[in-house]
Amino acid sequence: LFYGPPGCGKTLLAKAIANECGANFISIKGPELLTQWFGESEANVRELFDKARAASPCILMFDEIDSIAKTRGSGHGGASEAGDRVINQILTEIDGVGARKNVFVIGATNRPDILDPAIIRPGRLDQLIHLPLPDLQSRISIFKAQLRKVPVEEDVDIEVLARSTYGFSGADIAEVCTTASKLAIREAILAAEERLKKIEAGELDENDGDTGVGGNMLVGKRHFNFAMSRARRSVTEKDLALFEEFSEKQQAGRGEKATNFKFGS
C-alpha cells in the first residue's frame, strides 16, 4: 500500500516498478468498479483479477483504493452494503491470487485512515510505504526531469528553484514548470506576430533576425518568477499531520520502524 499526500508520485512509482520488473501493468481507479446493478460490481472485480492472472506476471494497481475499501459498516443503506460486498470480493481475490498466478497487487491512497483494517492485515496489502513530500534533492531531481526537454536559459538555477518550493509536491512543481513554459511560448508567439507585422509594413527585412518562433523561446528567470507568484501548495500542514499520525500508529501497532520512501533511492 502506497500512502501519502496527493501529487507525490504514488501511481508513477507503481508504473516504474512494473517497467523495472518487465511485468504487465493494469491500473484501475476504485470508482470504475462500482455500478448501480446488484452483483455487477463484484463481477467486475472477478473479471479484473482474471485479466491480471491471464497477463501474468502482472502488477495490478488499485488507484484511489479508499473509495472502495472504506471500513465496512461505516455507512447506511444500499450503497454501503454494495461497497461492503465489493471489499469482500477484493479481499477474497487477493487471498487467492498468489497461490495460482504471479500477480502483485498495489494499492494507492491519500486517505489511509479510512481504509478497512482487513485490507492491510498481513498477507494482503501488508507492506505500508509512506511517500512523503519531496525533500530538497528530490525537488532538484523533479525540476531536472520536468525541464529535461525544455530550452532553459543558462542563468536559471534549478537549486534556487528547489529551495524556494519547500513544501511543494511533485505535481505542484510540475505546475510551476508548465506555467513558466506556457509564458515563454506565449511571448515567442507574440514576438513572431510583431515581427510579421513589421515585415508586412516594410519596417523589417524578411531575412533580418530570427525567422522562426522557436528561436527565442527560452524559459528564463522572469518566467519562473511569474510561475512562482501563481504557485500554491496543494498539501496543508493538517494533511501532513494526518499521514504522520497514521504512520506512527502503524509503527506502534507492529512494533517496527515504518517504511518511508525516498525519491532516488
Backbone as numpy.savetxt, mean C-alpha at the origin, in Angstrom:
# Nx Ny Nz CAx CAy CAz Cx Cy Cz
0.07 -12.00 8.85 -0.78 -10.81 8.85 0.10 -9.58 8.85
-0.04 -8.75 7.81 0.62 -7.45 7.77 -0.34 -6.42 8.34
0.09 -5.68 9.33 -0.75 -4.61 9.86 0.08 -3.35 10.06
-0.57 -2.22 9.90 0.13 -0.95 10.05 -0.69 0.16 9.42
-0.19 1.38 9.47 -0.93 2.53 8.92 -1.17 2.37 7.43
-2.23 2.97 6.92 -2.47 2.91 5.46 -1.38 3.63 4.69
-1.07 3.09 3.52 -0.07 3.72 2.66 1.36 3.36 2.98
1.59 2.30 3.76 2.96 1.92 4.14 3.47 0.69 3.40
2.76 0.26 2.36 3.30 -0.77 1.48 2.97 -2.20 1.84
1.85 -2.44 2.51 1.51 -3.81 2.88 1.21 -4.65 1.63
0.39 -4.12 0.74 0.07 -4.85 -0.49 1.30 -4.97 -1.38
2.08 -3.91 -1.45 3.29 -3.92 -2.27 4.29 -4.95 -1.77
4.39 -5.10 -0.46 5.31 -6.08 0.11 4.86 -7.50 -0.24
3.56 -7.75 -0.21 3.05 -9.08 -0.58 3.37 -9.40 -2.03
3.23 -8.40 -2.92 3.58 -8.61 -4.32 5.07 -8.88 -4.48
5.89 -8.18 -3.70 7.34 -8.39 -3.76 7.70 -9.80 -3.31
7.01 -10.29 -2.28 7.26 -11.65 -1.79 6.96 -12.67 -2.89
5.82 -12.50 -3.55 5.44 -13.41 -4.62 6.46 -13.38 -5.76
6.95 -12.19 -6.08 7.94 -12.05 -7.15 9.26 -12.70 -6.77
9.69 -12.52 -5.53 10.96 -13.12 -5.08 10.86 -14.64 -5.04
9.69 -15.15 -4.68 9.50 -16.60 -4.57 9.21 -17.25 -5.92
8.91 -16.45 -6.92 8.54 -17.00 -8.21 7.19 -17.69 -8.16
6.32 -17.24 -7.25 5.01 -17.87 -7.07 3.93 -17.04 -7.74
2.81 -17.68 -8.05 1.65 -16.96 -8.55 1.08 -16.10 -7.43
0.41 -15.03 -7.80 -0.11 -14.08 -6.82 -1.56 -13.78 -7.11
-2.42 -14.02 -6.12 -3.84 -13.68 -6.22 -4.17 -12.71 -5.10
-4.68 -11.56 -5.46 -5.04 -10.55 -4.47 -6.52 -10.26 -4.58
-7.18 -10.21 -3.44 -8.60 -9.90 -3.42 -8.91 -9.03 -2.22
-9.72 -8.04 -2.42 -10.15 -7.18 -1.31 -11.37 -7.81 -0.65
-11.41 -7.73 0.67 -12.46 -8.39 1.44 -13.87 -8.19 0.92
-14.32 -6.95 0.68 -15.71 -6.72 0.25 -16.07 -7.39 -1.07
-15.07 -7.75 -1.89 -15.37 -8.38 -3.18 -15.98 -9.77 -3.01
-15.78 -10.37 -1.84 -16.30 -11.72 -1.60 -17.77 -11.69 -1.17
-18.24 -10.56 -0.72 -19.58 -10.48 -0.13 -20.63 -10.20 -1.19
-21.74 -10.92 -1.11 -22.88 -10.70 -2.00 -24.16 -10.68 -1.16
-25.25 -10.31 -1.80 -26.52 -10.23 -1.09 -27.24 -11.58 -1.04
-26.77 -12.56 -1.80 -27.47 -13.85 -1.89 -26.98 -14.81 -0.83
-27.89 -15.53 -0.22 -27.57 -16.46 0.86 -26.69 -17.59 0.32
-25.55 -17.79 0.98 -24.65 -18.89 0.63 -23.66 -18.58 -0.47
-23.87 -17.49 -1.22 -22.99 -17.20 -2.35 -21.63 -16.67 -1.89
-21.62 -15.93 -0.78 -20.35 -15.41 -0.28 -19.42 -16.55 0.13
-19.97 -17.57 0.82 -19.16 -18.72 1.21 -18.66 -19.47 -0.02
-19.52 -19.56 -1.05 -19.11 -20.22 -2.29 -17.97 -19.46 -2.96
-18.01 -18.13 -2.89 -16.92 -17.32 -3.45 -15.59 -17.62 -2.75
-15.66 -17.81 -1.43 -14.44 -18.14 -0.67 -13.89 -19.49 -1.13
-14.77 -20.50 -1.26 -14.33 -21.83 -1.69 -13.71 -21.78 -3.09
-14.35 -21.04 -3.99 -13.83 -20.92 -5.36 -12.47 -20.23 -5.37
-12.31 -19.24 -4.51 -11.04 -18.51 -4.43 -9.91 -19.44 -4.00
-10.13 -20.22 -2.98 -9.11 -21.14 -2.51 -8.86 -22.26 -3.52
-9.91 -22.71 -4.21 -9.72 -23.71 -5.26 -8.84 -23.17 -6.37
-9.07 -21.91 -6.73 -8.25 -21.27 -7.76 -6.80 -21.17 -7.31
-6.59 -20.83 -6.03 -5.23 -20.72 -5.51 -4.53 -22.08 -5.51
-5.25 -23.14 -5.15 -4.65 -24.48 -5.14 -4.29 -24.92 -6.55
-5.15 -24.59 -7.52 -4.89 -24.96 -8.91 -3.68 -24.23 -9.46
-3.38 -23.05 -8.90 -2.25 -22.22 -9.39 -1.02 -22.37 -8.51
-1.02 -23.34 -7.60 0.10 -23.47 -6.65 1.41 -23.77 -7.40
2.56 -23.32 -6.87 2.68 -22.52 -5.64 2.08 -21.12 -5.83
1.32 -20.70 -4.84 0.56 -19.46 -4.98 0.50 -18.72 -3.65
0.56 -17.41 -3.73 0.36 -16.55 -2.56 -1.01 -15.90 -2.70
-1.86 -16.16 -1.70 -3.22 -15.62 -1.69 -3.27 -14.47 -0.71
-3.57 -13.29 -1.24 -3.53 -12.06 -0.46 -4.95 -11.55 -0.18
-5.31 -11.45 1.10 -6.57 -10.84 1.50 -6.30 -9.40 1.92
-6.60 -8.47 1.04 -6.40 -7.06 1.35 -7.64 -6.54 2.08
-7.43 -5.62 3.02 -8.54 -5.10 3.84 -9.32 -6.25 4.48
-8.58 -7.17 5.09 -9.21 -8.37 5.65 -10.13 -8.03 6.82
-9.96 -6.85 7.42 -10.82 -6.47 8.55 -12.29 -6.32 8.13
-12.54 -6.12 6.83 -13.91 -5.95 6.36 -14.70 -7.26 6.38
-14.00 -8.40 6.38 -14.70 -9.69 6.39 -14.31 -10.56 7.57
-13.41 -10.12 8.41 -12.94 -10.94 9.53 -13.09 -10.22 10.86
-14.16 -9.44 10.98 -14.42 -8.79 12.26 -14.84 -9.83 13.30
-14.71 -9.46 14.56 -15.07 -10.37 15.65 -16.49 -10.87 15.46
-16.64 -12.20 15.48 -17.97 -12.78 15.26 -18.91 -12.42 16.39
-20.16 -12.15 15.99 -21.17 -11.79 16.98 -21.10 -10.35 17.42
-20.28 -9.54 16.74 -20.12 -8.14 17.15 -21.25 -7.24 16.65
-22.08 -7.78 15.74 -23.18 -6.98 15.20 -24.49 -7.70 15.37
-25.52 -7.16 14.72 -26.86 -7.73 14.82 -27.47 -7.82 13.44
-28.39 -8.77 13.29 -29.12 -8.85 12.03 -28.46 -9.76 11.03
-29.07 -9.81 9.83 -28.62 -10.73 8.79 -27.23 -10.45 8.27
-26.88 -9.16 8.17 -25.57 -8.82 7.64 -24.46 -9.39 8.51
-24.65 -9.32 9.84 -23.66 -9.85 10.76 -23.56 -11.36 10.64
-24.71 -12.03 10.50 -24.72 -13.48 10.37 -24.01 -13.92 9.09
-24.23 -13.18 8.01 -23.56 -13.50 6.75 -22.05 -13.33 6.89
-21.64 -12.25 7.57 -20.22 -12.04 7.80 -19.60 -13.15 8.62
-20.35 -13.63 9.64 -19.85 -14.72 10.47 -19.65 -15.99 9.65
-20.58 -16.26 8.73 -20.45 -17.46 7.89 -19.24 -17.36 6.97
-18.96 -16.17 6.47 -17.79 -15.98 5.61 -16.51 -16.23 6.40
-16.45 -15.69 7.62 -15.27 -15.91 8.46 -15.07 -17.40 8.72
-16.16 -18.09 9.06 -16.07 -19.53 9.32 -15.55 -20.28 8.10
-16.01 -19.89 6.92 -15.55 -20.56 5.70 -14.07 -20.28 5.45
-13.64 -19.03 5.69 -12.22 -18.69 5.50 -11.35 -19.47 6.47
-11.77 -19.56 7.73 -11.01 -20.29 8.72 -10.90 -21.76 8.35
-11.99 -22.34 7.85 -11.98 -23.74 7.43 -11.02 -23.96 6.28
-11.04 -23.05 5.31 -10.16 -23.18 4.14 -8.70 -23.02 4.52
-8.40 -22.07 5.40 -7.02 -21.86 5.83 -6.50 -23.10 6.56
-7.35 -23.71 7.39 -6.93 -24.91 8.11 -6.60 -26.04 7.16
-7.32 -26.13 6.04 -7.12 -27.25 5.14 -6.22 -26.97 3.96
-5.77 -25.72 3.84 -5.04 -25.36 2.63 -3.63 -25.93 2.61
-2.97 -26.00 3.77 -1.58 -26.44 3.79 -1.41 -27.92 3.57
-2.40 -28.72 3.95 -2.26 -30.17 3.86 -2.34 -30.66 2.42
-2.96 -29.88 1.54 -3.19 -30.38 0.19 -2.30 -29.73 -0.86
-2.15 -28.42 -0.79 -1.42 -27.72 -1.83 -0.51 -26.66 -1.21
0.46 -26.21 -2.01 1.42 -25.22 -1.55 0.84 -23.81 -1.76
-0.03 -23.41 -0.82 -0.67 -22.09 -0.88 -0.32 -21.34 0.39
0.17 -20.12 0.23 0.58 -19.28 1.36 -0.41 -18.12 1.47
-0.99 -17.95 2.65 -2.04 -16.95 2.84 -1.48 -15.74 3.59
-1.73 -14.55 3.05 -1.32 -13.29 3.68 -2.56 -12.41 3.84
-2.70 -11.81 4.98 -3.75 -10.83 5.21 -3.14 -9.47 5.47
-3.85 -8.41 5.10 -3.37 -7.05 5.34 -4.51 -6.22 5.90
-4.19 -5.43 6.91 -5.22 -4.61 7.53 -4.60 -3.39 8.20
-5.38 -2.31 8.30 -4.97 -1.18 9.13 -5.88 -1.05 10.34
-6.70 -2.11 10.60 -7.51 -2.17 11.79 -7.37 -3.54 12.47
-6.19 -3.86 12.96 -5.98 -5.19 13.56 -6.76 -5.39 14.85
-7.18 -4.30 15.49 -7.86 -4.41 16.78 -9.28 -4.98 16.66
-9.87 -4.98 15.46 -11.24 -5.46 15.31 -11.29 -6.85 14.68
-10.13 -7.48 14.44 -10.12 -8.81 13.84 -10.60 -9.86 14.84
-11.23 -10.89 14.31 -11.63 -12.02 15.15 -10.37 -12.73 15.65
-10.28 -13.01 16.95 -9.07 -13.66 17.50 -8.74 -14.98 16.82
-9.75 -15.67 16.30 -9.51 -16.98 15.68 -8.66 -16.87 14.43
-8.73 -15.72 13.74 -8.01 -15.57 12.47 -6.50 -15.45 12.70
-6.09 -15.02 13.90 -4.66 -14.82 14.16 -4.12 -15.82 15.19
-4.86 -16.88 15.45 -4.35 -17.87 16.38 -3.27 -18.70 15.70
-2.39 -19.39 16.46 -1.34 -20.21 15.85 -1.91 -21.23 14.87
-1.26 -21.35 13.72 -1.71 -22.25 12.68 -2.48 -21.56 11.57
-2.88 -20.33 11.82 -3.58 -19.57 10.77 -2.70 -18.37 10.40
-3.21 -17.16 10.54 -2.36 -15.99 10.27 -1.60 -15.65 11.55
-0.67 -16.52 11.91 -0.02 -16.43 13.22 1.23 -15.56 13.23
1.77 -15.21 12.07 2.94 -14.34 12.02 2.45 -12.90 11.85
2.49 -12.15 12.94 2.00 -10.77 12.91 3.17 -9.83 12.64
3.15 -9.16 11.52 4.26 -8.29 11.11 3.76 -6.86 11.01
4.35 -6.01 11.85 3.97 -4.60 11.89 4.79 -3.82 10.88
4.12 -3.14 9.96 4.78 -2.26 9.00 4.56 -0.82 9.44
5.56 -0.22 10.10 5.39 1.13 10.62 5.61 2.18 9.55
5.50 3.44 9.95 5.85 4.53 9.05 7.33 4.45 8.72
7.73 4.82 7.51 9.14 4.72 7.12 10.03 5.69 7.91
11.22 5.20 8.28 12.19 6.06 8.96 12.96 6.87 7.90
14.01 7.59 8.33 14.72 8.50 7.42 15.30 7.76 6.22
16.04 6.68 6.46 16.65 5.94 5.35 15.59 5.36 4.43
14.48 4.92 5.01 13.40 4.38 4.19 12.78 5.47 3.33
12.62 6.68 3.89 12.05 7.78 3.10 12.98 8.17 1.97
14.28 8.14 2.23 15.25 8.41 1.15 15.09 7.39 0.03
14.96 6.11 0.40 14.80 5.05 -0.60 13.49 5.21 -1.37
12.44 5.62 -0.69 11.15 5.81 -1.35 11.22 6.96 -2.35
11.86 8.07 -1.94 12.03 9.20 -2.86 12.83 8.77 -4.09
13.91 8.01 -3.88 14.72 7.56 -5.02 13.92 6.66 -5.94
13.11 5.80 -5.36 12.29 4.90 -6.19 11.24 5.68 -6.98
10.59 6.66 -6.33 9.56 7.44 -6.99 10.13 8.33 -8.08
11.38 8.79 -7.89 11.98 9.73 -8.85 12.96 9.04 -9.80
12.91 7.71 -9.82 13.87 6.95 -10.62 13.80 7.32 -12.10
12.59 7.54 -12.61 12.42 7.84 -14.03 12.02 9.30 -14.27
12.21 10.13 -13.24 11.82 11.54 -13.34 13.06 12.41 -13.53
13.08 13.29 -14.53 14.23 14.20 -14.71 14.25 15.27 -13.61
15.23 15.18 -12.73 15.29 16.07 -11.57 16.53 16.96 -11.69
16.38 18.23 -11.32 17.52 19.15 -11.35 18.58 18.70 -10.35
19.84 19.03 -10.66 20.96 18.54 -9.86 20.97 19.11 -8.44
20.38 20.28 -8.24 20.44 20.90 -6.92 19.36 20.38 -5.97
18.55 19.42 -6.42 17.53 18.84 -5.55 18.19 17.82 -4.62
18.10 18.05 -3.33 18.71 17.16 -2.32 17.63 16.23 -1.76
17.72 14.97 -2.12 16.71 14.00 -1.68 16.74 13.82 -0.16
17.92 13.91 0.44 18.01 13.75 1.90 17.26 14.87 2.62
17.35 16.08 2.09 16.62 17.20 2.68 15.12 16.96 2.57
14.68 16.46 1.43 13.27 16.14 1.25 12.83 15.07 2.24
13.69 14.07 2.43 13.34 12.98 3.36 13.24 13.50 4.80
14.14 14.40 5.17 14.10 14.93 6.54 12.87 15.82 6.77
12.40 16.44 5.73 11.25 17.35 5.87 9.91 16.61 5.79
9.96 15.30 5.59 8.72 14.52 5.48 8.61 13.52 6.63
9.07 13.93 7.80 8.94 13.05 8.98 7.45 12.80 9.27
7.11 11.55 9.53 5.73 11.20 9.82 4.90 10.92 8.59
5.49 11.02 7.39 4.77 10.75 6.15 4.81 9.26 5.85
3.74 8.76 5.30 3.73 7.37 4.83 4.31 7.31 3.42
4.50 6.10 2.92 5.02 5.95 1.56 4.08 6.56 0.54
2.78 6.42 0.76 1.80 7.01 -0.17 1.84 8.54 -0.12
2.08 9.10 1.07 2.18 10.56 1.18 3.38 11.07 0.40
4.51 10.35 0.49 5.72 10.75 -0.24 5.49 10.64 -1.75
4.79 9.58 -2.16 4.48 9.42 -3.59 3.64 10.58 -4.09
2.73 11.07 -3.25 1.89 12.20 -3.63 2.72 13.47 -3.81
3.72 13.67 -2.94 4.60 14.83 -3.07 5.33 14.80 -4.41
5.88 13.63 -4.75 6.62 13.49 -6.01 5.71 13.70 -7.21
4.49 13.17 -7.14 3.54 13.30 -8.24 3.13 14.76 -8.44
2.86 15.46 -7.32 2.46 16.87 -7.41 3.57 17.72 -8.01
4.81 17.48 -7.58 5.95 18.23 -8.11 6.12 17.96 -9.60
5.97 16.71 -10.01 6.13 16.35 -11.42 5.04 17.00 -12.27
3.82 16.99 -11.77 2.71 17.61 -12.53 2.94 19.10 -12.72
3.48 19.77 -11.69 3.74 21.20 -11.81 4.81 21.47 -12.86
5.86 20.63 -12.89 6.91 20.80 -13.89 6.36 20.58 -15.30
5.50 19.59 -15.45 4.89 19.33 -16.76 4.03 20.51 -17.20
3.25 21.04 -16.25 2.39 22.18 -16.57 3.23 23.38 -17.02
4.32 23.64 -16.31 5.19 24.76 -16.68 5.79 24.55 -18.07
6.21 23.32 -18.36 6.83 23.03 -19.65 5.82 23.22 -20.79
4.59 22.79 -20.55 3.55 22.95 -21.58 3.24 24.43 -21.83
3.13 25.20 -20.74 2.86 26.64 -20.88 4.01 27.33 -21.61
5.26 26.92 -21.31 6.42 27.51 -21.98 6.41 27.18 -23.47
6.02 25.95 -23.81 5.97 25.55 -25.21 4.88 26.32 -25.95
3.74 26.53 -25.29 2.65 27.30 -25.92 3.06 28.74 -26.14
3.77 29.32 -25.17 4.23 30.70 -25.29 5.24 30.83 -26.43
6.11 29.83 -26.55 7.11 29.84 -27.62 6.43 29.75 -28.98
5.39 28.92 -29.08 4.68 28.77 -30.34 3.99 30.07 -30.74
3.45 30.79 -29.76 2.80 32.08 -30.04 3.81 33.08 -30.58
5.01 33.10 -29.98 6.05 34.03 -30.43 6.50 33.70 -31.85
6.58 32.38 -32.16 6.98 31.98 -33.51 5.92 32.42 -34.52
4.65 32.22 -34.18 3.57 32.62 -35.09 3.51 34.12 -35.27
3.92 34.86 -34.20 3.91 36.33 -34.29 5.17 36.87 -34.95
6.11 35.98 -35.25 7.35 36.40 -35.89 8.36 36.98 -34.93
8.13 36.84 -33.63 9.06 37.38 -32.63 10.23 36.44 -32.35
10.09 35.18 -32.80 11.12 34.18 -32.50 11.26 33.26 -33.69
12.53 32.94 -34.00 12.78 32.02 -35.10 12.51 30.59 -34.64
11.97 29.77 -35.53 11.59 28.40 -35.17 12.78 27.56 -34.74
13.97 27.87 -35.23 15.17 27.09 -34.91 15.89 27.59 -33.67
15.40 28.66 -33.07 16.06 29.19 -31.88 15.60 28.45 -30.63
16.53 28.10 -29.80 16.21 27.51 -28.50 15.71 26.08 -28.62
15.15 25.59 -27.56 14.66 24.21 -27.50 13.38 24.09 -28.31
13.25 22.99 -29.05 12.10 22.79 -29.93 11.07 21.83 -29.35
11.35 21.20 -28.23 10.44 20.21 -27.67 9.96 20.61 -26.30
8.82 20.04 -25.91 8.25 20.35 -24.60 9.12 19.76 -23.50
9.67 18.54 -23.73 10.40 17.86 -22.68 11.79 18.42 -22.40
12.29 19.31 -23.25 13.64 19.79 -23.08 13.87 20.52 -21.76
12.87 21.31 -21.31 13.02 22.08 -20.08 12.21 21.50 -18.92
11.73 20.28 -19.10 10.85 19.71 -18.10 11.65 19.00 -17.00
12.35 19.79 -16.20 13.10 19.27 -15.07 12.37 19.65 -13.78
12.28 18.70 -12.86 11.63 18.96 -11.58 12.67 19.57 -10.65
12.40 20.79 -10.18 13.37 21.49 -9.35 12.87 21.75 -7.93
13.66 22.51 -7.20 13.33 22.81 -5.80 11.98 23.50 -5.66
11.73 24.47 -6.56 10.48 25.23 -6.43 9.25 24.33 -6.60
9.40 23.30 -7.42 8.28 22.37 -7.60 8.04 21.56 -6.33
9.13 21.11 -5.71 8.99 20.35 -4.47 8.51 21.24 -3.32
8.94 22.51 -3.32 8.46 23.43 -2.29 6.94 23.62 -2.40
6.48 23.74 -3.64 5.03 23.86 -3.85 4.32 22.59 -3.40
4.88 21.42 -3.77 4.26 20.15 -3.40 4.23 19.98 -1.88
5.30 20.40 -1.20 5.35 20.27 0.26 4.34 21.20 0.93
4.07 22.35 0.30 3.09 23.28 0.87 1.68 22.71 0.81
1.46 21.79 -0.12 0.15 21.16 -0.27 0.09 19.79 0.42
1.24 19.29 0.85 1.31 17.92 1.39 0.65 17.85 2.77
0.22 16.67 3.12 -0.39 16.45 4.43 -0.07 15.04 4.90
-0.03 14.88 6.20 0.17 13.55 6.79 -1.18 12.84 6.86
-1.23 11.63 6.32 -2.49 10.88 6.32 -2.65 10.03 7.58
-1.58 9.88 8.35 -1.62 9.06 9.57 -1.44 9.97 10.78
-2.38 9.92 11.69 -2.32 10.76 12.88 -1.61 10.05 14.02
-1.26 10.82 15.04 -0.62 10.23 16.22 -1.56 9.25 16.92
-2.85 9.53 16.86 -3.83 8.62 17.46 -3.80 7.27 16.76
-3.68 7.28 15.44 -3.61 6.03 14.68 -2.36 5.25 15.06
-1.23 5.95 15.18 0.02 5.28 15.53 -0.06 4.64 16.91
-0.72 5.33 17.83 -0.87 4.80 19.19 -1.67 3.50 19.17
-2.65 3.42 18.28 -3.46 2.20 18.18 -2.60 1.01 17.77
-1.73 1.21 16.78 -0.88 0.11 16.32 0.13 -0.29 17.38
0.69 0.69 18.07 1.64 0.38 19.14 0.97 -0.40 20.26
-0.25 -0.01 20.58 -0.99 -0.71 21.63 -1.27 -2.16 21.24
-1.67 -2.36 19.99 -1.94 -3.72 19.52 -0.67 -4.56 19.52
0.44 -3.97 19.07 1.71 -4.69 19.03 2.15 -5.09 20.43
2.02 -4.17 21.39 2.41 -4.48 22.77 1.51 -5.56 23.37
0.22 -5.52 23.03 -0.72 -6.52 23.55 -0.36 -7.92 23.03
-0.03 -8.00 21.73 0.35 -9.29 21.17 1.67 -9.78 21.74
2.59 -8.84 21.96 3.88 -9.19 22.54 3.71 -9.75 23.95
2.87 -9.11 24.74 2.63 -9.57 26.11 1.89 -10.90 26.12
0.96 -11.07 25.19 0.17 -12.30 25.17 0.96 -13.51 24.76
1.98 -13.32 23.90 2.76 -14.45 23.40 4.11 -14.57 24.09
4.43 -13.59 24.91 5.70 -13.66 25.63 6.91 -13.60 24.73
6.79 -12.89 23.63 7.90 -12.80 22.69 7.97 -11.39 22.13
9.06 -11.11 21.48 9.27 -9.79 20.90 8.46 -9.66 19.62
7.73 -8.56 19.49 6.93 -8.33 18.30 7.83 -8.10 17.08
7.35 -8.53 15.92 8.11 -8.39 14.69 7.79 -7.05 14.05
8.83 -6.27 13.78 8.65 -4.98 13.10 9.42 -5.01 11.80
8.75 -4.76 10.70 9.39 -4.77 9.41 10.12 -3.45 9.16
11.31 -3.54 8.60 12.09 -2.35 8.23 12.27 -2.35 6.73
11.97 -1.22 6.07 12.16 -1.12 4.65 13.63 -1.30 4.31
13.89 -2.10 3.30 15.25 -2.34 2.88 15.92 -3.49 3.60
15.21 -4.09 4.57 15.82 -5.20 5.30 15.63 -6.51 4.56
